PDB file of C-alpha atoms in Angstrom:
ATOM      1  CA  UNK E   1     187.590-148.159  82.355  1.00 44.00           C
ATOM      2  CA  UNK E   2     187.700-151.484  83.384  1.00 48.00           C
ATOM      3  CA  UNK E   3     186.486-153.117  87.047  1.00 51.00           C
ATOM      4  CA  UNK E   4     187.406-155.572  88.887  1.00 53.00           C
ATOM      5  CA  UNK E   5     184.228-156.986  89.089  1.00 65.00           C
ATOM      6  CA  UNK E   6     180.528-156.587  87.878  1.00 84.00           C
ATOM      7  CA  UNK E   7     179.147-153.434  89.214  1.00 93.00           C
ATOM      8  CA  UNK E   8     175.762-154.150  89.367  1.00 94.00           C
ATOM      9  CA  UNK E   9     175.399-155.122  92.782  1.00 95.00           C
ATOM     10  CA  UNK E  10     177.339-152.479  94.115  1.00 97.00           C
ATOM     11  CA  UNK E  11     174.113-150.216  92.366  1.00 96.00           C
ATOM     12  CA  UNK E  12     171.518-152.195  94.097  1.00 95.00           C
ATOM     13  CA  UNK E  13     173.073-151.903  97.147  1.00 97.00           C
ATOM     14  CA  UNK E  14     173.975-148.460  98.174  1.00 97.00           C
ATOM     15  CA  UNK E  15     170.632-147.784  96.895  1.00 95.00           C
ATOM     16  CA  UNK E  16     168.602-150.020  99.128  1.00 94.00           C
ATOM     17  CA  UNK E  17     169.802-147.742 102.066  1.00 92.00           C
ATOM     18  CA  UNK E  18     170.640-150.361 104.313  1.00 93.00           C
ATOM     19  CA  UNK E  19     172.778-149.452 107.133  1.00 93.00           C
ATOM     20  CA  UNK E  20     176.037-151.439 104.968  1.00 97.00           C
ATOM     21  CA  UNK E  21     175.814-152.148 101.410  1.00 97.00           C
ATOM     22  CA  UNK E  22     179.230-154.043 101.728  1.00 97.00           C
ATOM     23  CA  UNK E  23     176.804-156.758 103.764  1.00 97.00           C
ATOM     24  CA  UNK E  24     173.975-156.651 101.455  1.00 96.00           C
ATOM     25  CA  UNK E  25     176.610-157.371  98.383  1.00 97.00           C
ATOM     26  CA  UNK E  26     178.428-160.238 101.140  1.00 97.00           C
ATOM     27  CA  UNK E  27     174.644-161.730 101.858  1.00 96.00           C
ATOM     28  CA  UNK E  28     174.084-162.110  98.573  1.00 96.00           C
ATOM     29  CA  UNK E  29     177.188-163.457  97.472  1.00 96.00           C
ATOM     30  CA  UNK E  30     177.441-165.925 100.256  1.00 96.00           C
ATOM     31  CA  UNK E  31     173.899-167.238  99.533  1.00 96.00           C
ATOM     32  CA  UNK E  32     174.968-167.605  95.346  1.00 95.00           C
ATOM     33  CA  UNK E  33     178.215-169.884  96.599  1.00 96.00           C
ATOM     34  CA  UNK E  34     176.089-172.148  99.194  1.00 96.00           C
ATOM     35  CA  UNK E  35     173.361-172.340  96.178  1.00 95.00           C
ATOM     36  CA  UNK E  36     176.726-173.337  93.824  1.00 94.00           C
ATOM     37  CA  UNK E  37     178.114-175.767  96.065  1.00 95.00           C
ATOM     38  CA  UNK E  38     174.878-177.719  96.119  1.00 93.00           C
ATOM     39  CA  UNK E  39     173.825-177.651  92.335  1.00 92.00           C
ATOM     40  CA  UNK E  40     176.347-177.214  89.891  1.00 85.00           C
ATOM     41  CA  UNK E  41     179.915-177.321  92.078  1.00 85.00           C
ATOM     42  CA  UNK E  42     178.726-180.831  94.039  1.00 88.00           C
ATOM     43  CA  UNK E  43     180.582-182.644  90.598  1.00 86.00           C
ATOM     44  CA  UNK E  44     183.117-180.373  88.749  1.00 89.00           C
ATOM     45  CA  UNK E  45     186.238-181.347  89.844  1.00 90.00           C
ATOM     46  CA  UNK E  46     188.094-178.313  90.159  1.00 92.00           C
ATOM     47  CA  UNK E  47     185.138-177.754  93.280  1.00 92.00           C
ATOM     48  CA  UNK E  48     185.843-180.638  94.437  1.00 91.00           C
ATOM     49  CA  UNK E  49     189.601-180.028  94.807  1.00 94.00           C
ATOM     50  CA  UNK E  50     188.790-176.921  96.892  1.00 94.00           C
ATOM     51  CA  UNK E  51     186.282-178.285  98.986  1.00 95.00           C
ATOM     52  CA  UNK E  52     189.219-181.074  99.843  1.00 94.00           C
ATOM     53  CA  UNK E  53     192.007-178.959 100.467  1.00 94.00           C
ATOM     54  CA  UNK E  54     189.634-176.089 102.573  1.00 96.00           C
ATOM     55  CA  UNK E  55     186.147-177.624 103.330  1.00 96.00           C
ATOM     56  CA  UNK E  56     183.510-175.449 104.931  1.00 97.00           C
ATOM     57  CA  UNK E  57     183.650-174.198 108.355  1.00 95.00           C
ATOM     58  CA  UNK E  58     180.638-174.286 110.896  1.00 94.00           C
ATOM     59  CA  UNK E  59     178.375-171.433 109.692  1.00 95.00           C
ATOM     60  CA  UNK E  60     179.101-173.280 106.024  1.00 96.00           C
ATOM     61  CA  UNK E  61     178.638-176.456 106.826  1.00 96.00           C
ATOM     62  CA  UNK E  62     175.231-175.387 108.659  1.00 96.00           C
ATOM     63  CA  UNK E  63     174.041-173.486 105.743  1.00 96.00           C
ATOM     64  CA  UNK E  64     174.553-176.442 103.221  1.00 97.00           C
ATOM     65  CA  UNK E  65     172.568-178.861 105.653  1.00 97.00           C
ATOM     66  CA  UNK E  66     169.668-176.474 105.554  1.00 96.00           C
ATOM     67  CA  UNK E  67     170.397-176.902 102.106  1.00 94.00           C
ATOM     68  CA  UNK E  68     168.045-179.021  99.584  1.00 93.00           C
ATOM     69  CA  UNK E  69     171.105-181.606  98.499  1.00 95.00           C
ATOM     70  CA  UNK E  70     171.673-183.527 101.326  1.00 96.00           C
ATOM     71  CA  UNK E  71     173.651-186.048  98.247  1.00 95.00           C
ATOM     72  CA  UNK E  72     175.521-183.561  97.203  1.00 94.00           C
ATOM     73  CA  UNK E  73     176.539-182.280 101.150  1.00 96.00           C
ATOM     74  CA  UNK E  74     177.286-186.016 101.709  1.00 96.00           C
ATOM     75  CA  UNK E  75     179.457-186.462  98.987  1.00 95.00           C
ATOM     76  CA  UNK E  76     181.492-183.151  99.009  1.00 95.00           C
ATOM     77  CA  UNK E  77     181.687-184.093 103.086  1.00 96.00           C
ATOM     78  CA  UNK E  78     183.077-187.753 101.821  1.00 96.00           C
ATOM     79  CA  UNK E  79     186.341-186.922  99.933  1.00 94.00           C
ATOM     80  CA  UNK E  80     186.962-183.777 102.733  1.00 96.00           C
ATOM     81  CA  UNK E  81     187.603-186.676 104.888  1.00 96.00           C
ATOM     82  CA  UNK E  82     189.228-189.347 102.870  1.00 96.00           C
ATOM     83  CA  UNK E  83     191.524-185.560 102.611  1.00 95.00           C
ATOM     84  CA  UNK E  84     191.498-185.105 106.568  1.00 96.00           C
ATOM     85  CA  UNK E  85     191.640-189.242 107.106  1.00 96.00           C
ATOM     86  CA  UNK E  86     195.561-188.903 105.213  1.00 95.00           C
ATOM     87  CA  UNK E  87     196.744-186.728 107.482  1.00 95.00           C
ATOM     88  CA  UNK E  88     195.973-188.979 110.567  1.00 96.00           C
ATOM     89  CA  UNK E  89     198.199-191.683 111.044  1.00 96.00           C
ATOM     90  CA  UNK E  90     200.103-193.027 114.188  1.00 96.00           C
ATOM     91  CA  UNK E  91     202.136-191.380 115.817  1.00 96.00           C
ATOM     92  CA  UNK E  92     205.615-192.504 118.105  1.00 96.00           C
ATOM     93  CA  UNK E  93     206.704-189.832 119.658  1.00 97.00           C
ATOM     94  CA  UNK E  94     205.101-186.369 121.605  1.00 98.00           C
ATOM     95  CA  UNK E  95     206.868-184.003 118.732  1.00 97.00           C
ATOM     96  CA  UNK E  96     205.209-186.401 116.051  1.00 97.00           C
ATOM     97  CA  UNK E  97     201.975-186.214 117.858  1.00 98.00           C
ATOM     98  CA  UNK E  98     202.392-181.648 117.732  1.00 98.00           C
ATOM     99  CA  UNK E  99     203.010-182.038 113.360  1.00 97.00           C
ATOM    100  CA  UNK E 100     200.137-184.164 112.887  1.00 97.00           C
ATOM    101  CA  UNK E 101     198.495-182.035 115.179  1.00 97.00           C
ATOM    102  CA  UNK E 102     199.973-178.812 113.290  1.00 97.00           C
ATOM    103  CA  UNK E 103     199.297-180.273 109.444  1.00 96.00           C
ATOM    104  CA  UNK E 104     195.558-180.711 110.718  1.00 96.00           C
ATOM    105  CA  UNK E 105     195.073-177.286 111.970  1.00 95.00           C
ATOM    106  CA  UNK E 106     196.040-175.593 108.714  1.00 94.00           C
ATOM    107  CA  UNK E 107     193.038-176.150 107.613  1.00 91.00           C
ATOM    108  CA  UNK E 108     190.499-177.027 110.564  1.00 91.00           C
ATOM    109  CA  UNK E 109     188.590-173.896 110.406  1.00 90.00           C
ATOM    110  CA  UNK E 110     189.620-172.885 106.747  1.00 96.00           C
ATOM    111  CA  UNK E 111     186.738-172.817 104.214  1.00 97.00           C
ATOM    112  CA  UNK E 112     186.167-172.881 100.423  1.00 96.00           C
ATOM    113  CA  UNK E 113     183.077-170.522 100.505  1.00 97.00           C
ATOM    114  CA  UNK E 114     184.907-167.821 103.070  1.00 96.00           C
ATOM    115  CA  UNK E 115     187.840-167.529 100.589  1.00 96.00           C
ATOM    116  CA  UNK E 116     185.470-167.008  97.926  1.00 96.00           C
ATOM    117  CA  UNK E 117     183.668-164.498  99.205  1.00 96.00           C
ATOM    118  CA  UNK E 118     186.079-163.283 101.226  1.00 96.00           C
ATOM    119  CA  UNK E 119     188.079-162.622  97.679  1.00 96.00           C
ATOM    120  CA  UNK E 120     185.357-161.131  96.334  1.00 96.00           C
ATOM    121  CA  UNK E 121     184.587-158.694  98.576  1.00 96.00           C
ATOM    122  CA  UNK E 122     188.435-157.887  98.470  1.00 96.00           C
ATOM    123  CA  UNK E 123     187.255-156.589  94.489  1.00 95.00           C
ATOM    124  CA  UNK E 124     184.023-155.005  95.208  1.00 96.00           C
ATOM    125  CA  UNK E 125     185.569-152.562  98.076  1.00 97.00           C
ATOM    126  CA  UNK E 126     188.881-151.943  94.908  1.00 96.00           C
ATOM    127  CA  UNK E 127     185.768-151.334  92.018  1.00 96.00           C
ATOM    128  CA  UNK E 128     183.944-149.080  94.740  1.00 97.00           C
ATOM    129  CA  UNK E 129     187.061-146.674  95.212  1.00 97.00           C
ATOM    130  CA  UNK E 130     187.302-146.705  91.416  1.00 96.00           C
ATOM    131  CA  UNK E 131     183.678-145.762  90.715  1.00 96.00           C
ATOM    132  CA  UNK E 132     183.968-143.205  93.091  1.00 97.00           C
ATOM    133  CA  UNK E 133     186.498-141.888  91.395  1.00 96.00           C
ATOM    134  CA  UNK E 134     184.975-142.269  88.029  1.00 95.00           C
ATOM    135  CA  UNK E 135     181.500-141.980  87.968  1.00 95.00           C
ATOM    136  CA  UNK E 136     179.790-138.974  89.255  1.00 95.00           C
ATOM    137  CA  UNK E 137     175.919-140.240  89.765  1.00 96.00           C
ATOM    138  CA  UNK E 138     177.510-142.644  91.860  1.00 97.00           C
ATOM    139  CA  UNK E 139     179.872-140.415  94.027  1.00 97.00           C
ATOM    140  CA  UNK E 140     176.112-138.682  94.691  1.00 96.00           C
ATOM    141  CA  UNK E 141     173.869-142.353  95.543  1.00 97.00           C
ATOM    142  CA  UNK E 142     177.861-143.000  98.215  1.00 97.00           C
ATOM    143  CA  UNK E 143     177.235-139.355  99.950  1.00 96.00           C
ATOM    144  CA  UNK E 144     173.589-140.504 100.706  1.00 95.00           C
ATOM    145  CA  UNK E 145     174.485-144.004 102.534  1.00 95.00           C
ATOM    146  CA  UNK E 146     174.470-145.027 105.959  1.00 95.00           C
ATOM    147  CA  UNK E 147     177.986-145.846 106.516  1.00 96.00           C
ATOM    148  CA  UNK E 148     179.226-149.483 106.893  1.00 97.00           C
ATOM    149  CA  UNK E 149     179.715-152.221 109.151  1.00 97.00           C
ATOM    150  CA  UNK E 150     183.053-151.899 110.911  1.00 97.00           C
ATOM    151  CA  UNK E 151     184.886-154.727 109.506  1.00 97.00           C
ATOM    152  CA  UNK E 152     183.476-153.740 105.689  1.00 98.00           C
ATOM    153  CA  UNK E 153     184.694-149.988 106.714  1.00 98.00           C
ATOM    154  CA  UNK E 154     187.644-151.636 107.427  1.00 98.00           C
ATOM    155  CA  UNK E 155     188.350-153.117 104.302  1.00 98.00           C
ATOM    156  CA  UNK E 156     187.361-149.606 102.541  1.00 98.00           C
ATOM    157  CA  UNK E 157     190.021-147.875 103.619  1.00 98.00           C
ATOM    158  CA  UNK E 158     192.366-150.737 102.873  1.00 98.00           C
ATOM    159  CA  UNK E 159     191.537-150.342  99.200  1.00 98.00           C
ATOM    160  CA  UNK E 160     191.376-146.358  99.430  1.00 98.00           C
ATOM    161  CA  UNK E 161     193.754-146.150  97.234  1.00 97.00           C
ATOM    162  CA  UNK E 162     192.599-147.850  94.741  1.00 97.00           C
ATOM    163  CA  UNK E 163     190.263-143.860  94.135  1.00 97.00           C
ATOM    164  CA  UNK E 164     193.338-142.843  92.747  1.00 96.00           C
ATOM    165  CA  UNK E 165     193.284-139.360  92.293  1.00 96.00           C
ATOM    166  CA  UNK E 166     190.482-138.562  93.956  1.00 97.00           C
ATOM    167  CA  UNK E 167     191.742-140.732  97.248  1.00 98.00           C
ATOM    168  CA  UNK E 168     191.702-137.789  99.792  1.00 98.00           C
ATOM    169  CA  UNK E 169     188.775-137.064  99.001  1.00 98.00           C
ATOM    170  CA  UNK E 170     187.217-140.651  98.996  1.00 98.00           C
ATOM    171  CA  UNK E 171     188.290-140.535 102.497  1.00 98.00           C
ATOM    172  CA  UNK E 172     186.852-137.664 103.899  1.00 98.00           C
ATOM    173  CA  UNK E 173     183.448-138.683 102.233  1.00 98.00           C
ATOM    174  CA  UNK E 174     184.530-142.113 103.848  1.00 98.00           C
ATOM    175  CA  UNK E 175     185.027-141.169 107.211  1.00 98.00           C
ATOM    176  CA  UNK E 176     182.662-138.525 107.294  1.00 98.00           C
ATOM    177  CA  UNK E 177     179.484-141.570 106.364  1.00 97.00           C
ATOM    178  CA  UNK E 178     180.975-143.375 109.162  1.00 98.00           C
ATOM    179  CA  UNK E 179     181.272-141.554 112.011  1.00 98.00           C
ATOM    180  CA  UNK E 180     177.973-139.875 110.818  1.00 97.00           C
ATOM    181  CA  UNK E 181     176.356-143.621 111.301  1.00 97.00           C
ATOM    182  CA  UNK E 182     178.153-144.378 114.862  1.00 97.00           C
ATOM    183  CA  UNK E 183     177.014-140.979 115.646  1.00 97.00           C
ATOM    184  CA  UNK E 184     172.967-141.762 114.358  1.00 95.00           C
ATOM    185  CA  UNK E 185     173.893-146.002 116.228  1.00 96.00           C
ATOM    186  CA  UNK E 186     175.198-144.403 119.646  1.00 96.00           C
ATOM    187  CA  UNK E 187     172.251-141.896 119.708  1.00 95.00           C
ATOM    188  CA  UNK E 188     170.104-144.650 119.166  1.00 93.00           C
ATOM    189  CA  UNK E 189     171.311-147.188 122.015  1.00 94.00           C
ATOM    190  CA  UNK E 190     171.289-144.042 124.458  1.00 91.00           C
ATOM    191  CA  UNK E 191     167.801-143.436 123.697  1.00 88.00           C
ATOM    192  CA  UNK E 192     166.548-147.094 123.986  1.00 90.00           C
ATOM    193  CA  UNK E 193     168.649-147.682 127.621  1.00 88.00           C
ATOM    194  CA  UNK E 194     166.818-144.621 128.407  1.00 87.00           C
ATOM    195  CA  UNK E 195     163.624-146.275 128.100  1.00 79.00           C
ATOM    196  CA  UNK E 196     164.650-148.801 131.531  1.00 79.00           C
ATOM    197  CA  UNK E 197     165.470-145.417 133.124  1.00 71.00           C
ATOM    198  CA  UNK E 198     162.853-145.490 136.738  1.00 66.00           C
ATOM    199  CA  UNK E 199     161.935-141.435 135.865  1.00 69.00           C
ATOM    200  CA  UNK E 200     160.594-142.927 132.163  1.00 64.00           C
ATOM    201  CA  UNK E 201     158.116-145.224 133.650  1.00 62.00           C
ATOM    202  CA  UNK E 202     154.779-145.483 132.085  1.00 61.00           C
ATOM    203  CA  UNK E 203     155.851-143.227 129.399  1.00 65.00           C
ATOM    204  CA  UNK E 204     153.726-144.321 125.737  1.00 56.00           C
ATOM    205  CA  UNK E 205     157.376-144.726 124.013  1.00 61.00           C
ATOM    206  CA  UNK E 206     158.552-147.847 123.819  1.00 70.00           C
ATOM    207  CA  UNK E 207     162.397-149.602 123.742  1.00 69.00           C
ATOM    208  CA  UNK E 208     163.072-149.948 119.726  1.00 82.00           C
ATOM    209  CA  UNK E 209     163.703-153.837 119.587  1.00 85.00           C
ATOM    210  CA  UNK E 210     165.769-153.328 116.505  1.00 90.00           C
ATOM    211  CA  UNK E 211     167.991-151.095 118.318  1.00 93.00           C
ATOM    212  CA  UNK E 212     170.124-153.740 120.080  1.00 95.00           C
ATOM    213  CA  UNK E 213     170.548-155.777 116.675  1.00 94.00           C
ATOM    214  CA  UNK E 214     171.135-152.420 114.604  1.00 94.00           C
ATOM    215  CA  UNK E 215     174.156-151.815 117.174  1.00 95.00           C
ATOM    216  CA  UNK E 216     176.113-155.213 116.728  1.00 96.00           C
ATOM    217  CA  UNK E 217     175.610-155.610 112.644  1.00 95.00           C
ATOM    218  CA  UNK E 218     177.276-151.761 112.955  1.00 96.00           C
ATOM    219  CA  UNK E 219     179.861-153.236 114.805  1.00 96.00           C
ATOM    220  CA  UNK E 220     180.391-156.551 113.538  1.00 95.00           C
ATOM    221  CA  UNK E 221     178.500-157.159 110.232  1.00 92.00           C
ATOM    222  CA  UNK E 222     175.186-159.186 109.573  1.00 82.00           C
ATOM    223  CA  UNK E 223     175.725-162.224 112.085  1.00 76.00           C
ATOM    224  CA  UNK E 224     172.309-162.035 112.995  1.00 60.00           C
TER     225      UNK E 224
END
């Protein structure tokens, strides 16, 4: 069968033993896109049109600025700046002011990198469901995974119908993995908090510093 996207990153992420394979895929896809917008995309007309239209969010401007091509970033910011400037004109009334504000707000927080990687993640979620249906080896790997962050779990639920005739089996396995993962994270948090109970003072076992970051990633995805 034909998949929506290359499957190698899916195999690698699910075999890595991480807490959310889709977060691994997202991070790798995002890194490639950031590199692209500091390299060949800088002067490519089709990319510049998208940059002018959507710009970059705060997080991706920060990552682009941390890169080594300040000239490439400056060129893209310059044309994006001109695109934003074209919307601004003298306001002769409150109605015009609100209209201008609404027009600016449409792309104030948009991001060409976010749009692209989100589209890629949608295709990955669909492909995962298809692989579950069509590849027994992948089903075995899937069943050994550690669940997903909540945002990516939601994405997998929404695209679960792409599993076709095995949708119910896919959902059963998916929800089981997620509940097991959340139970494990909740238990780790409970152990962490109990370490601060005065009754455990002097215990040789110390709180695991990775407990809270792991819980944040499970609830919100990779934001740290």
